[in-house]
XYZ file of C-alpha atoms in Angstrom:
765
model
C 28.436 -15.096 -1.464
C 28.170 -12.847 1.541
C 29.508 -13.801 4.920
C 27.397 -13.072 7.927
C 30.109 -11.802 10.215
C 31.996 -9.740 7.654
C 31.667 -5.980 8.094
C 32.828 -4.307 4.888
C 33.120 -0.949 6.625
C 34.744 -2.033 9.863
C 38.024 -0.261 9.092
C 36.462 2.977 7.914
C 35.778 5.796 10.290
C 35.004 9.469 10.375
C 36.497 11.829 12.916
C 34.279 13.889 15.199
C 32.995 17.062 13.615
C 31.747 20.055 15.516
C 28.241 21.178 14.924
C 26.569 24.406 15.867
C 23.909 22.489 17.709
C 25.998 19.774 19.347
C 29.152 17.758 19.097
C 28.734 14.243 17.850
C 30.775 11.240 16.860
C 29.806 9.383 13.776
C 30.930 6.539 11.619
C 29.854 5.167 8.296
C 29.800 1.699 9.781
C 26.337 0.146 9.799
C 24.825 0.380 13.252
C 23.063 -2.582 14.820
C 19.339 -2.210 15.386
C 19.675 -4.193 18.597
C 19.163 -2.028 21.687
C 22.186 -0.022 22.709
C 22.992 1.161 26.172
C 25.123 3.978 27.467
C 27.412 5.285 24.759
C 27.264 2.275 22.502
C 25.875 4.421 19.723
C 27.617 7.744 19.258
C 25.104 10.089 17.702
C 23.554 10.463 14.305
C 24.974 9.345 11.021
C 27.505 11.737 9.554
C 28.497 12.240 5.952
C 29.782 8.992 4.551
C 33.554 8.925 4.760
C 33.804 7.092 1.468
C 31.371 9.344 -0.400
C 32.280 10.752 -3.823
C 33.238 14.031 -2.196
C 36.282 12.399 -0.781
C 36.914 9.752 1.774
C 39.522 8.159 3.848
C 40.041 4.569 4.689
C 40.743 1.582 2.506
C 39.517 3.025 -0.751
C 42.954 4.310 -1.596
C 41.654 7.869 -1.748
C 43.202 10.600 0.410
C 41.270 11.327 3.576
C 39.184 14.457 3.183
C 39.574 17.389 5.543
C 36.872 17.794 8.140
C 35.037 21.114 8.484
C 34.853 22.891 11.821
C 31.065 23.069 11.632
C 28.339 20.806 10.330
C 24.982 22.364 9.434
C 21.861 20.609 8.176
C 18.679 21.742 6.439
C 15.574 20.210 4.934
C 15.320 20.838 1.172
C 11.987 21.849 -0.327
C 11.135 21.386 -3.999
C 13.283 18.434 -5.138
C 11.538 16.388 -7.850
C 14.263 13.884 -8.722
C 17.740 12.781 -7.665
C 19.330 15.081 -10.258
C 17.987 17.996 -8.206
C 20.305 16.848 -5.425
C 23.321 17.193 -7.717
C 22.222 20.680 -8.790
C 22.050 21.780 -5.159
C 25.438 20.240 -4.402
C 26.921 22.097 -7.385
C 25.434 25.389 -6.214
C 26.670 25.020 -2.634
C 30.022 23.602 -3.719
C 30.898 26.872 -5.485
C 31.169 28.652 -2.138
C 34.775 29.085 -1.047
C 34.332 27.989 2.585
C 32.600 24.684 1.844
C 34.454 21.483 2.741
C 31.710 18.994 1.816
C 28.117 19.437 0.651
C 25.883 16.396 0.462
C 22.169 16.016 -0.269
C 20.389 12.844 0.898
C 17.436 12.677 -1.482
C 15.261 10.189 0.415
C 15.221 12.285 3.589
C 15.371 15.684 1.826
C 18.377 16.601 3.938
C 21.261 18.912 2.978
C 24.355 18.429 5.153
C 27.238 20.883 4.794
C 30.627 20.930 6.490
C 32.252 24.355 6.588
C 34.882 26.341 8.489
C 33.114 29.665 9.044
C 29.967 29.904 11.142
C 28.626 32.707 8.920
C 28.677 30.394 5.890
C 25.192 29.162 6.819
C 23.641 32.315 5.384
C 25.666 31.986 2.179
C 24.499 28.376 1.783
C 20.855 29.372 2.089
C 21.316 32.126 -0.494
C 23.168 29.825 -2.921
C 20.422 27.201 -2.755
C 17.797 29.896 -3.270
C 19.589 31.187 -6.365
C 19.525 27.669 -7.835
C 15.718 27.599 -7.622
C 15.253 25.551 -4.444
C 14.459 26.385 -0.834
C 15.901 25.040 2.395
C 14.443 25.280 5.883
C 15.582 24.314 9.352
C 15.268 20.661 10.301
C 13.208 21.821 13.255
C 10.601 23.313 10.920
C 7.534 21.064 10.778
C 6.645 19.412 7.503
C 3.305 20.541 6.061
C 0.397 18.418 7.186
C -2.148 16.956 4.807
C -4.505 19.799 5.726
C -1.897 22.408 4.765
C -1.086 20.912 1.368
C -2.968 22.619 -1.428
C -5.280 20.521 -3.625
C -3.826 19.580 -6.998
C -5.790 22.234 -8.894
C -4.222 24.977 -6.751
C -0.604 23.866 -7.081
C 1.449 26.077 -9.398
C 3.118 23.231 -11.318
C -0.202 21.578 -12.052
C -1.787 24.889 -13.022
C 1.044 25.577 -15.475
C 0.693 22.097 -16.995
C -3.081 22.422 -17.262
C -2.870 25.949 -18.680
C -0.364 24.914 -21.346
C -2.576 22.013 -22.402
C -5.681 24.242 -22.605
C -3.769 26.844 -24.611
C -2.570 24.241 -27.120
C -6.073 22.846 -27.474
C -7.488 26.329 -28.024
C -4.864 27.100 -30.657
C -5.639 23.853 -32.469
C -9.364 24.681 -32.555
C -8.686 28.251 -33.756
C -6.446 26.951 -36.579
C -9.523 25.706 -38.459
C -10.781 29.277 -38.857
C -7.633 31.412 -38.731
C -4.145 30.026 -39.152
C -2.437 33.282 -38.205
C -4.483 33.645 -35.025
C -3.658 30.045 -34.122
C 0.056 30.736 -34.618
C -0.063 33.731 -32.292
C -1.977 31.719 -29.727
C 0.632 28.948 -29.923
C 3.373 31.544 -29.448
C 1.636 33.116 -26.450
C 0.995 29.700 -24.882
C 4.584 28.630 -25.430
C 6.066 31.826 -24.000
C 3.919 31.629 -20.887
C 4.980 28.020 -20.347
C 8.610 28.693 -21.270
C 9.191 31.685 -18.999
C 9.585 29.815 -15.662
C 11.681 27.114 -17.358
C 13.991 29.720 -18.890
C 14.299 31.508 -15.540
C 15.197 28.201 -13.893
C 17.781 27.486 -16.601
C 19.338 30.917 -16.033
C 19.504 30.376 -12.260
C 21.051 26.940 -12.675
C 23.628 28.289 -15.115
C 24.671 30.915 -12.553
C 24.749 28.213 -9.871
C 27.155 25.974 -11.774
C 24.864 23.801 -13.913
C 24.814 25.528 -17.325
C 23.508 22.639 -19.408
C 20.695 21.244 -17.281
C 17.554 19.760 -18.786
C 15.900 23.170 -18.369
C 18.498 24.600 -20.756
C 17.788 21.845 -23.251
C 14.072 22.619 -23.181
C 14.623 26.360 -23.462
C 16.902 26.038 -26.486
C 14.576 23.543 -28.189
C 11.485 25.690 -27.685
C 13.174 28.932 -28.739
C 14.597 27.256 -31.839
C 11.188 25.926 -32.835
C 9.594 29.370 -32.268
C 12.246 31.116 -34.350
C 11.549 28.787 -37.240
C 7.799 29.228 -36.906
C 7.158 25.723 -35.534
C 5.039 27.096 -32.724
C 2.919 24.006 -32.120
C 6.016 21.864 -31.812
C 7.569 24.273 -29.333
C 4.488 24.114 -27.139
C 4.344 20.307 -27.369
C 7.970 19.929 -26.227
C 7.275 22.048 -23.166
C 4.074 20.199 -22.361
C 5.768 16.770 -22.503
C 8.583 18.077 -20.360
C 6.191 19.360 -17.684
C 4.288 16.050 -17.644
C 7.534 14.166 -17.051
C 8.521 16.527 -14.259
C 5.217 16.110 -12.444
C 5.323 12.303 -12.716
C 8.831 12.230 -11.283
C 7.827 14.617 -8.516
C 4.884 12.410 -7.555
C 7.092 9.302 -7.426
C 9.653 11.161 -5.311
C 7.014 12.293 -2.811
C 5.710 8.736 -2.440
C 9.212 7.353 -1.958
C 10.097 9.922 0.697
C 6.910 9.275 2.654
C 8.541 6.018 3.806
C 10.663 8.038 6.226
C 7.522 9.474 7.818
C 6.015 5.986 8.085
C 9.194 4.780 9.781
C 9.079 7.531 12.370
C 5.378 6.817 12.968
C 6.404 3.565 14.652
C 7.424 5.606 17.677
C 4.631 6.995 19.861
C 4.557 10.744 20.432
C 3.992 10.363 24.173
C 5.270 8.009 26.853
C 4.175 7.194 30.406
C 7.145 7.965 32.660
C 7.300 6.779 36.279
C 8.400 9.650 38.527
C 8.455 9.051 42.304
C 5.908 6.280 41.863
C 3.562 8.487 39.834
C 2.667 8.025 36.162
C 3.458 11.165 34.162
C 2.771 11.590 30.457
C 5.726 13.122 28.634
C 7.118 13.620 25.131
C 9.478 10.860 24.058
C 12.038 13.526 23.117
C 12.459 14.288 26.828
C 13.323 10.703 27.779
C 16.862 10.136 28.996
C 18.942 7.097 29.841
C 17.793 5.601 33.135
C 14.167 6.768 32.990
C 11.467 4.230 33.881
C 8.694 3.948 31.271
C 5.431 2.006 31.421
C 3.854 0.538 28.272
C 0.386 -1.027 28.037
C -0.556 -4.044 25.868
C -0.739 -3.038 22.200
C 1.556 -0.075 22.776
C 4.932 0.463 21.146
C 8.142 1.006 23.102
C 9.161 4.692 22.851
C 12.872 3.929 23.288
C 15.303 1.060 23.618
C 15.192 -0.310 27.133
C 15.832 -3.042 29.675
C 12.838 -5.119 30.810
C 12.081 -4.698 34.519
C 9.224 -7.257 34.699
C 9.745 -10.989 35.116
C 8.409 -11.857 31.674
C 6.990 -10.120 28.597
C 5.891 -11.217 25.119
C 6.891 -8.767 22.393
C 5.895 -8.470 18.732
C 9.170 -7.509 17.033
C 7.993 -8.101 13.471
C 8.474 -4.417 12.618
C 12.187 -4.792 13.315
C 13.015 -8.433 12.599
C 10.357 -9.372 10.046
C 9.556 -12.558 11.943
C 5.841 -12.956 12.671
C 6.091 -15.024 15.867
C 6.267 -12.947 19.091
C 9.345 -13.310 21.274
C 9.288 -14.090 24.995
C 11.682 -11.931 27.061
C 12.700 -12.356 30.676
C 13.757 -9.756 33.231
C 16.835 -7.770 32.197
C 16.402 -8.460 28.469
C 17.171 -5.668 26.020
C 14.124 -4.485 24.059
C 14.031 -2.406 20.889
C 12.065 0.791 20.312
C 9.067 0.205 18.056
C 8.366 -3.286 19.438
C 4.745 -3.946 20.448
C 3.820 -5.268 23.892
C 1.575 -8.324 23.532
C 0.169 -9.572 26.791
C 0.411 -7.195 29.758
C 1.536 -3.845 31.127
C 5.320 -3.731 31.431
C 7.977 -1.336 32.650
C 11.335 -0.738 30.989
C 14.412 1.272 31.884
C 15.457 3.490 28.987
C 18.925 2.677 27.594
C 19.063 4.821 24.438
C 19.727 8.518 24.045
C 17.526 10.747 21.922
C 18.072 9.894 18.238
C 19.859 6.624 18.987
C 17.067 4.071 19.314
C 16.474 1.108 17.002
C 14.171 3.020 14.645
C 16.641 5.894 14.364
C 19.457 3.504 13.566
C 17.441 1.871 10.781
C 16.782 5.352 9.396
C 20.483 6.122 9.572
C 21.279 2.954 7.651
C 18.833 3.989 4.918
C 20.490 7.393 4.700
C 23.944 5.841 4.590
C 23.042 3.411 1.821
C 21.733 6.287 -0.291
C 24.522 8.723 0.507
C 27.127 6.251 -0.763
C 25.494 6.249 -4.181
C 25.959 9.017 -6.727
C 22.635 10.742 -7.539
C 20.894 9.088 -10.420
C 20.939 11.277 -13.521
C 18.171 11.037 -16.031
C 19.041 10.031 -19.554
C 18.150 13.315 -21.167
C 20.110 15.354 -18.686
C 23.204 13.282 -19.362
C 22.650 13.691 -23.075
C 22.161 17.457 -22.805
C 25.643 17.881 -21.350
C 27.137 17.650 -24.813
C 24.191 17.538 -27.199
C 22.823 21.035 -26.519
C 26.094 23.012 -26.688
C 27.395 20.916 -29.565
C 24.331 21.502 -31.725
C 24.354 25.201 -30.949
C 28.016 25.461 -31.904
C 27.552 23.423 -35.085
C 24.583 25.553 -36.170
C 26.539 28.739 -35.448
C 29.509 27.492 -37.477
C 27.243 26.562 -40.371
C 25.778 30.076 -40.349
C 29.057 31.999 -40.059
C 31.946 30.081 -41.615
C 30.813 29.875 -45.277
C 29.931 33.623 -45.536
C 33.013 34.799 -43.626
C 35.642 32.514 -45.116
C 34.252 31.643 -48.518
C 32.123 34.710 -49.364
C 28.963 32.614 -49.504
C 25.564 34.367 -49.280
C 24.389 34.887 -45.695
C 20.747 34.131 -46.434
C 21.566 30.679 -47.772
C 23.670 29.638 -44.810
C 21.422 31.184 -42.193
C 18.615 29.147 -43.724
C 20.712 25.965 -43.620
C 21.901 26.672 -40.089
C 18.327 27.147 -38.920
C 17.318 23.935 -40.651
C 20.110 22.109 -38.819
C 18.986 23.657 -35.553
C 15.440 22.504 -36.199
C 16.569 18.984 -37.049
C 18.718 19.035 -33.945
C 15.642 19.918 -31.872
C 15.469 16.994 -29.450
C 11.716 16.431 -29.730
C 12.021 12.773 -30.713
C 14.736 12.181 -28.149
C 12.744 13.966 -25.466
C 9.708 11.766 -26.008
C 11.475 8.501 -26.874
C 12.500 7.619 -23.352
C 9.440 8.811 -21.356
C 7.043 7.343 -23.921
C 8.600 3.904 -23.567
C 8.900 4.189 -19.798
C 5.307 5.370 -19.416
C 4.102 2.444 -21.494
C 6.224 0.040 -19.470
C 4.992 1.412 -16.158
C 1.376 1.285 -17.324
C 1.778 -2.312 -18.464
C 3.397 -3.284 -15.170
C 0.487 -1.769 -13.274
C -1.912 -3.929 -15.258
C -0.469 -7.128 -13.819
C -0.106 -5.803 -10.273
C 3.347 -4.238 -10.150
C 4.097 -0.674 -9.073
C 7.447 0.584 -10.370
C 8.364 4.016 -9.045
C 9.632 5.787 -12.121
C 11.886 5.259 -15.080
C 15.089 5.026 -13.032
C 13.771 1.955 -11.202
C 12.583 0.424 -14.466
C 16.012 0.868 -16.007
C 17.813 -0.664 -13.019
C 15.476 -3.670 -13.061
C 16.587 -4.476 -16.597
C 20.166 -5.048 -15.446
C 19.392 -7.244 -12.426
C 21.181 -10.611 -12.452
C 20.967 -11.468 -8.732
C 17.874 -11.341 -6.515
C 18.039 -11.576 -2.734
C 14.734 -12.449 -1.044
C 13.642 -12.189 2.560
C 11.976 -15.362 3.839
C 9.110 -14.448 6.148
C 6.337 -12.606 4.319
C 8.154 -12.759 0.996
C 8.859 -16.379 0.152
C 6.416 -17.483 2.843
C 2.926 -16.371 3.811
C 4.090 -14.517 6.916
C 1.448 -16.249 9.059
C 2.274 -19.429 11.035
C -0.063 -22.341 10.385
C -0.531 -25.639 12.163
C 1.189 -28.200 9.954
C 1.269 -31.302 12.152
C -0.966 -32.735 14.881
C 0.071 -36.144 16.203
C -1.577 -38.188 18.959
C 0.116 -40.851 21.066
C -1.340 -44.054 22.465
C -5.159 -43.885 22.410
C -5.351 -40.177 21.712
C -6.464 -39.218 18.201
C -5.322 -36.118 16.323
C -8.778 -34.558 16.740
C -8.676 -35.072 20.517
C -5.189 -33.564 20.782
C -6.312 -30.576 18.724
C -9.463 -30.241 20.866
C -7.444 -30.070 24.098
C -4.993 -27.567 22.604
C -7.735 -25.297 21.249
C -9.515 -25.317 24.619
C -6.536 -23.767 26.433
C -5.672 -21.371 23.591
C -9.107 -19.699 23.436
C -8.868 -15.922 23.765
C -5.088 -15.762 23.360
C -3.653 -13.143 20.959
C -0.464 -15.053 20.244
C -0.190 -15.974 16.505
C 0.549 -19.609 17.381
C -2.576 -19.771 19.537
C -4.685 -18.201 16.817
C -3.315 -20.744 14.343
C -4.483 -23.581 16.633
C -7.988 -22.082 16.834
C -8.143 -21.703 13.034
C -7.004 -25.293 12.560
C -9.662 -26.629 14.947
C -12.410 -24.685 13.201
C -11.215 -25.767 9.745
C -11.227 -29.429 10.818
C -14.644 -29.112 12.473
C -13.305 -29.942 15.929
C -15.692 -28.738 18.651
C -14.163 -27.371 21.860
C -15.148 -25.472 24.971
C -12.891 -22.864 26.613
C -10.760 -24.348 29.353
C -11.089 -23.090 32.908
C -8.295 -21.299 34.776
C -6.416 -20.592 31.568
C -3.012 -19.044 32.216
C 0.463 -18.710 30.788
C 3.431 -20.544 32.261
C 6.252 -17.989 32.281
C 8.517 -18.716 29.354
C 7.212 -22.279 28.968
C 3.677 -22.514 27.576
C -0.015 -22.312 28.500
C -2.278 -24.360 30.737
C -5.937 -24.806 31.733
C -8.543 -27.218 33.084
C -10.801 -29.309 30.805
C -13.278 -31.640 32.495
C -11.158 -31.569 35.629
C -8.018 -32.562 33.744
C -4.908 -30.370 33.742
C -4.093 -29.585 30.056
C -0.747 -28.011 29.112
C 0.978 -26.938 25.889
C 4.656 -26.836 26.777
C 7.934 -26.313 24.935
C 9.990 -29.541 24.636
C 13.027 -28.112 26.422
C 10.868 -27.499 29.516
C 9.566 -31.073 29.796
C 11.875 -33.637 31.335
C 11.797 -37.395 30.787
C 9.749 -37.370 27.572
C 9.245 -40.854 26.047
C 11.291 -41.869 23.016
C 8.264 -41.661 20.734
C 7.671 -38.013 21.666
C 11.373 -37.100 21.450
C 11.626 -38.643 17.985
C 8.587 -36.677 16.768
C 9.992 -33.398 18.093
C 13.403 -34.037 16.547
C 11.846 -34.821 13.176
C 9.597 -31.755 13.198
C 12.346 -29.397 14.278
C 14.572 -30.873 11.595
C 11.951 -29.734 9.104
C 12.254 -26.205 10.453
C 8.989 -26.274 12.405
C 8.045 -24.992 15.863
C 6.691 -27.874 17.979
C 5.228 -28.311 21.498
C 4.012 -31.162 23.645
C 0.322 -31.429 24.593
C -0.043 -33.008 28.031
C -2.919 -34.201 30.234
C -2.063 -34.335 33.925
C 1.631 -34.154 32.983
C 1.388 -37.098 30.566
C 2.246 -36.374 26.922
C -0.726 -37.167 24.676
C 0.520 -35.630 21.450
C 2.536 -33.039 19.568
C 1.491 -29.917 17.628
C 3.792 -28.152 15.141
C 3.592 -24.853 13.279
C 5.367 -23.494 10.241
C 5.180 -20.413 8.104
C 4.259 -22.034 4.793
C 5.624 -21.159 1.367
C 3.670 -18.960 -0.988
C 1.957 -21.026 -3.655
C 3.926 -19.354 -6.440
C 7.320 -19.168 -4.709
C 8.772 -22.212 -6.477
C 7.490 -21.054 -9.863
C 8.932 -17.574 -9.319
C 12.393 -18.875 -8.415
C 12.330 -21.205 -11.419
C 11.263 -18.389 -13.752
C 14.073 -16.180 -12.456
C 16.568 -18.927 -13.267
C 15.167 -19.086 -16.809
C 15.925 -15.360 -17.113
C 19.505 -15.947 -16.004
C 18.895 -14.405 -12.576
C 20.409 -16.115 -9.523
C 18.541 -16.122 -6.198
C 19.565 -16.165 -2.532
C 17.363 -16.184 0.578
C 18.305 -13.877 3.468
C 16.544 -14.537 6.764
C 16.803 -13.937 10.479
C 15.370 -17.411 11.129
C 17.469 -20.300 12.431
C 19.582 -22.487 10.173
C 17.326 -25.563 10.123
C 14.210 -23.616 9.150
C 16.104 -21.696 6.479
C 17.657 -24.853 5.072
C 14.261 -26.541 4.874
C 12.729 -23.661 2.921
C 15.762 -23.169 0.655
C 15.960 -26.880 -0.219
C 12.319 -26.847 -1.358
C 12.990 -23.881 -3.618
C 16.387 -24.980 -4.889
C 18.142 -21.757 -3.885
C 21.048 -20.741 -1.683
C 20.498 -19.044 1.673
C 22.014 -17.091 4.549
C 20.352 -17.542 7.951
C 20.347 -15.957 11.427
C 20.966 -12.499 9.948
C 20.349 -9.246 11.755
C 19.261 -6.297 9.560
C 22.837 -5.024 9.413
C 23.995 -8.496 8.337
C 21.560 -8.351 5.438
C 23.014 -4.975 4.466
C 26.523 -6.431 4.580
C 25.463 -9.360 2.388
C 23.797 -7.073 -0.151
C 26.831 -4.801 -0.192
C 29.103 -7.762 -0.842
C 26.907 -9.059 -3.667
C 26.508 -5.604 -5.199
C 30.244 -5.302 -5.692
C 30.097 -8.020 -8.349
C 26.485 -8.247 -9.497
C 23.432 -6.078 -10.151
C 21.359 -6.945 -7.091
C 17.680 -6.559 -6.248
C 16.477 -6.994 -2.666
C 12.915 -8.244 -2.139
C 11.350 -7.888 1.299
C 8.276 -6.915 3.276
C 9.415 -5.655 6.671
C 10.972 -2.534 8.116
C 14.070 -4.579 8.833
C 14.461 -5.120 5.088
C 14.440 -1.373 4.273
C 18.195 -0.752 4.794
C 19.072 -3.758 2.613
C 16.636 -2.511 -0.051
C 18.421 0.832 -0.117
C 21.826 -0.846 -0.253
C 20.811 -2.956 -3.265
C 20.705 -1.541 -6.770
C 16.924 -1.719 -6.466
C 14.549 -2.563 -3.633
C 11.290 -4.444 -4.245
C 8.545 -4.723 -1.614
C 5.669 -7.130 -1.256
C 2.294 -5.371 -1.202
C 1.324 -7.104 2.036
C 4.424 -5.779 3.772
C 4.972 -2.847 6.097
C 4.359 0.741 4.995
C 8.044 1.548 5.418
C 9.124 -1.310 3.153
C 6.563 -0.287 0.527
C 7.544 3.361 0.553
C 11.280 2.752 0.787
C 11.308 0.317 -2.113
C 11.784 1.314 -5.748
C 9.079 -1.122 -6.810
C 6.266 -3.073 -5.182
C 4.287 -6.194 -6.047
C 0.928 -4.817 -4.991
C -1.036 -8.075 -4.717
C 1.964 -10.005 -3.295
C 2.059 -12.576 -6.106
C 5.737 -13.473 -6.195
C 5.455 -14.778 -9.761
C 5.256 -11.150 -10.902
C 8.906 -10.689 -9.908
C 10.283 -12.409 -13.046
C 7.530 -10.735 -15.069
C 8.624 -7.262 -13.978
C 12.261 -7.998 -14.786
C 11.311 -9.326 -18.226
C 9.128 -6.264 -18.858
C 11.887 -3.894 -17.813
C 14.285 -5.577 -20.244
C 11.719 -5.233 -23.027
C 11.296 -1.561 -22.146
C 15.027 -0.905 -22.298
C 15.230 -2.604 -25.692
C 12.398 -0.345 -26.819
C 14.246 2.747 -25.576
C 17.405 1.735 -27.439
C 15.344 1.288 -30.589
C 13.766 4.714 -30.107
C 17.105 6.428 -29.568
C 18.510 4.711 -32.664
C 15.519 5.865 -34.756
C 15.711 9.436 -33.456
C 19.463 9.840 -33.801
C 19.620 7.944 -37.106
C 17.036 10.134 -38.820
C 18.612 13.278 -37.432
C 22.064 12.236 -38.607
C 20.800 11.628 -42.145
C 18.926 14.913 -42.440
C 21.648 16.933 -40.763
C 23.919 15.931 -43.650
C 21.296 16.578 -46.327
C 20.468 19.981 -44.825
C 24.122 20.930 -44.696
C 24.468 20.033 -48.371
C 21.328 21.979 -49.232
C 19.482 18.892 -50.456
C 16.649 19.317 -47.961
C 15.081 22.484 -46.618
C 13.053 23.576 -43.634
C 9.903 21.701 -44.563
C 11.835 18.420 -44.769
C 13.519 19.267 -41.484
C 10.109 19.678 -39.901
C 8.936 16.421 -41.461
C 12.051 14.592 -40.271
C 11.634 15.809 -36.721
C 7.883 15.171 -36.618
C 8.283 11.814 -38.363
C 10.901 10.667 -35.900
C 8.663 11.735 -33.033
C 5.734 9.782 -34.470
C 7.856 6.672 -35.057
C 9.311 6.524 -31.578
C 5.877 7.120 -30.052
C 4.311 4.295 -32.043
C 7.199 2.015 -31.158
C 6.789 2.821 -27.466
C 3.073 2.035 -27.631
C 3.922 -1.539 -28.604
C 4.783 -2.134 -24.971
C 1.100 -1.780 -24.093
C 0.559 -5.095 -25.883
C 3.216 -6.869 -23.811
C 2.007 -10.134 -22.289
C 3.627 -11.618 -19.148
C 5.225 -14.978 -19.828
C 4.604 -16.363 -16.349
C 1.355 -16.664 -14.449
């Protein structure tokens, strides 16, 4: 299990590195999201010191040399994590490069180098590999600037290839030769940009990329006259690329949603005057004013006597927090009840939101880019098959005086059989079916990589509030003392809570309405700083007050409060003229399907643990009901530490709904968000339960395992048939027409097998 106060990275550090823009200090240690003051946070996150490029510290690896300069760019045109590796390979070939790292989720390329002029060489190297990089200061295109789908070049190429194939098929009924030429023309038009990309990647240090695999397969099919097959391979490849690109764009939009939590402008107090200014111009010591409903533009110290803050975006807890003068407040928190002033304590780029973003980047940068199955396979499959076919063509005629025509024919047959059509379609066909089936029962899985990782999960960590619970406090207990009934206690409480925006107050109003309790708004309603609320009802002084602010409570009341708090509930006294008449308690209740989901996960052999920022008693009460282990009173960085510890021994999924869960989601093997959660959690996660039914969690894991079994079956079918007919072709037993049949037959079999997933039925409901 994880330990709350253990920091796995506490002994690792990175030395300062000069940058052309500024000098900064950075460390791979997870930064707290709690407000920092002065120099507590030393700049933006640097390259991870224990990244695959080399790292110092306790890993046992030699410490890497630091470059004199650090330059950063935003990368344009990445469709999948493998693109990041291609760019790193291209930049890594330059002689002056110390470290090159691409963070896929933020589209950022960070390069350490010794010569200032190397920046130009980096930009040229990335351009030669088929990608573009721009300055981080360059604005991202707005929704108005993005072309509609029918004007985007990738979509036009995909649509044009499909129309060309359809036209060729129609023409084949009247003229076979014309259809063949149309297939050839369609294939060449579609193949040209792929072949150019393959050539660029080969020059940039990636000779056997998936583009090379597609180029060889299509050219081989064209040479043998299998024009329709060549076009089909390209079309399937382009479809897969567009689907991956779409998923990548959605995933990266989480960063934009995270930054949207900060307002663009702030009201700064200058010589007693209110001046609107950009938040980028705020410095430590500035006085900022924030109105109710507004978000704090920076970390700061509260100057007012009291303020109620909604910190759910950062902590995940739905109940607002009362802060007194001098308290540290986090950027992104929402002011609840009144206009407040804060003194800024964070530098530009060092507030709570920035630090969460840095943690997300760090979690991703420590992981090697995910390589797609076919790209891994192409590393040896493509060159090996080309070499084998070449040897079959040349060795018998040259060494054994065999006829060239015979062995060229057999070599071409082997090349055709080696055409990876069945392999190309086996994986995406199964994954597409699995993703479609998941969508039918309310689960969004962002791509095949996430689906594959889900299949290996054997430990699930779940956030409490909003994930295992409803995320909305509800009145659970109303108790009257002496002659006061529960309805009367609830009536008095509702009267003083009318018009309040506090979630606890709203829960009281809902409870009164549900129970049919009539009430009139109390007079002179007001808040008691840090204690409760009060008002007048029929001349009587009614108060809802926290137990620790009421002295000399009777034993009966003390016993009720102790019992309720022992159950993990929030409880207050209701008093009339300073006499306790009853107690009201709230609790964030469990989701209806939480117990069933945890039980179903156990049936799948998946262990569960609850991670929460709530106090120990509340966490213990929830965990005992569900029969699961727990870790309580965790800050976001503590959750990251726990996930990191678990991930060293298990395949871990993190399930959450708040921004505070995003770093832990990135640190886990896979992050899963609840559909009712924050935009950042949804976009950062690899998968989402769109309707927030927790029971779909075991269903999605079971489906992913079924999909992976299907993929293994498909690969076995494809490779098995190819192995058999490669031998028969080499021996001359089968010719080209059988080779075509073998390849087409394998493609048909794996497709039909993949379609079986569309009949998958969830076991739990």
